Each structure stands twice: as structure tokens, then as C-alpha cells.
């Protein structure tokens, strides 16, 4: 790496660290600014979904693969923690780690099979996995509660401190989300991340450059599944109730939409995409009957005019306008 490239790298790294620090500071103040528990609960929902979307974006946006079944891993994490703590009496935190490890094993076994496929075939395979899991959750009443859902999941706690309020959950959930964001940012800036970028661009060229294509796909798939499983466990303990409908194929579709809207290959976009899709029903609630049409119309407009996603699209638009103003100023000075 040349001296100039090394300098630019450290500048970007400094800016990234500053952005994370500012974001963390804002999150610390959020419970003081949002005193309404309902509004704070909405931000907690964003944190849970952002955790899952961060992992999915690593697989879709950085590795260039496609998954239409990621809600299945989200559901495995939720039901795994619920069953482990309620049915078998395991402590919540060890259960969370155990479930994450088991979901990683499931993702590894599934990845060894389905990641041999590409494009639409891979999408259909992951979608089929989601359908199978959803059917199991619905039909296995004695274990999962079936269509009625699973009740009585205790909140998480550290010693005598119980995460049983929206303000307490805010710090817990966003701490996990920030940890996942930092891990993802470090990953994409490492040699592994550059290998994923090469894989997304051209798998054949990546292989020619020494990237182990198959193992790279499996590793990022397993990591994204672990993100989703941890998010599912937190979801179960945060709400105390889960049902199969929260983890169906429509939930998987929403997760993919969050990645696309935020911007594939943009980790900060993952947070924005999760927030946008989660809060959109609240913003257009006044439309009542026409809510679904407005929802779909806004998504189409974003995809048409900001195909790179909200973060990259808006930053690119701002950059072009700034460049245009500078050219106009230069032209004005030259004319005078």
C-alpha cells in the first residue's frame, strides 16, 4: 500500500470511528429526548431489525448473493431461546449463546448444500427453507405453541437488573446493534471484506485472484445467520411473546427490501433501511385504507430515483449539486 493510499485509509477509518461515536452519543440521549414509551418502543424495533439487516447486507450487498429466507434464522433464534428458557429452564444468556451456535451449525449445513446454487435458484432454495420452517412452527403445537404462539418468555436480566422497560431495552438492543455494526465495519475493511467485494463483482475473477469462493460464501452466510439468530433471541425476550407469522416469507421479503432501500453494500444504509421500512406505517397511518398503496408507491419511487439506496443515493445527489454550484461559481468568476 502506497503512502497516499495508507493516508486515505486512515482518514476514512477516523471518519468512520467519529461517525460511530456520534451515533452512540445520540443513542445515549435518545431515552431523554423520547419520553413517550411508545416512540421509544419503535426505536427498539428498529434496533432489532437493523441487527438482522446488517447480517443480511453482508451476504447480499457485499458477497453478491441472495437470500429470501433470512426470517427463518430470525425465527430459529426467537423460538430457540423461548424453548430453551421456558421448556427446559436454561438461563437466558447461556441459552442465547447456545442457540446462536446451533443456528450457525444449521446455516453451515444448509450453506454446504444451497450455496452451490446461484441467482434465482439460490433465492428459491432459501425461500423453500423459510417455508419449511414456518410450517414446522405452525404444526408442532406441543413444542412451539402452533398458530397461537409462544407465551411467557421472561425478559433478560443482569443480576438483579431486569430489562423490563422500553428505556432499559433501548440500551440493551442498541448496544447489540452497535456491536454488530462495529464488527461489520471492521470486517468489510479487512482482507476478508475485500475478498467479498471481489466475489460480488465477479466470482471467476475473484477465484483467479486467490479468493476461496465456496468457503467465503459459507462463512458470510453463517455470520449473517448468527446476526439474525441473536436478533431473534433478543426479540423473544423483549416482547415475551412470539408467533410463526413474525417469521414467514413476507418477513424475509421485508428484510431484503430494507437492504435494497438502505443500499446494498452500505452498512449505515442497513440502519436507515430498517428504520425507514419499520417506521413507514407510522408515518402514513393517516392514509388508512390507502396505506398499502402509498407504501408500495414510495418504495417504487425510491428504487426508480435512488437505485443505489437512500444513503448512497442522497450522498451522490448532494455531491452532484455541490459540484454543479462550484462549476457555476467558477464560470461566473471567469465571465466577470
PDB file of N, CA and C in Angstrom, residues 329-336:
ATOM      1  N   UNK A 329     -20.004  28.812  -9.973  1.00  0.00           N
ATOM      2  CA  UNK A 329     -19.222  29.897  -9.368  1.00  0.00           C
ATOM      3  C   UNK A 329     -17.960  30.179 -10.184  1.00  0.00           C
ATOM      4  N   UNK A 330     -17.291  29.099 -10.632  1.00  0.00           N
ATOM      5  CA  UNK A 330     -16.092  29.261 -11.436  1.00  0.00           C
ATOM      6  C   UNK A 330     -16.428  29.953 -12.758  1.00  0.00           C
ATOM      7  N   UNK A 331     -17.556  29.544 -13.361  1.00  0.00           N
ATOM      8  CA  UNK A 331     -17.976  30.172 -14.630  1.00  0.00           C
ATOM      9  C   UNK A 331     -18.296  31.634 -14.430  1.00  0.00           C
ATOM     10  N   UNK A 332     -18.939  31.965 -13.292  1.00  0.00           N
ATOM     11  CA  UNK A 332     -19.281  33.358 -13.007  1.00  0.00           C
ATOM     12  C   UNK A 332     -18.044  34.215 -12.836  1.00  0.00           C
ATOM     13  N   UNK A 333     -17.040  33.685 -12.127  1.00  0.00           N
ATOM     14  CA  UNK A 333     -15.811  34.428 -11.916  1.00  0.00           C
ATOM     15  C   UNK A 333     -15.071  34.623 -13.247  1.00  0.00           C
ATOM     16  N   UNK A 334     -15.098  33.598 -14.103  1.00  0.00           N
ATOM     17  CA  UNK A 334     -14.403  33.693 -15.391  1.00  0.00           C
ATOM     18  C   UNK A 334     -15.095  34.718 -16.282  1.00  0.00           C
ATOM     19  N   UNK A 335     -16.434  34.766 -16.227  1.00  0.00           N
ATOM     20  CA  UNK A 335     -17.168  35.705 -17.063  1.00  0.00           C
ATOM     21  C   UNK A 335     -16.942  37.144 -16.618  1.00  0.00           C
ATOM     22  N   UNK A 336     -16.781  37.334 -15.297  1.00  0.00           N
ATOM     23  CA  UNK A 336     -16.540  38.679 -14.799  1.00  0.00           C
ATOM     24  C   UNK A 336     -15.079  39.130 -15.030  1.00  0.00           C
TER      25      UNK A 336
END
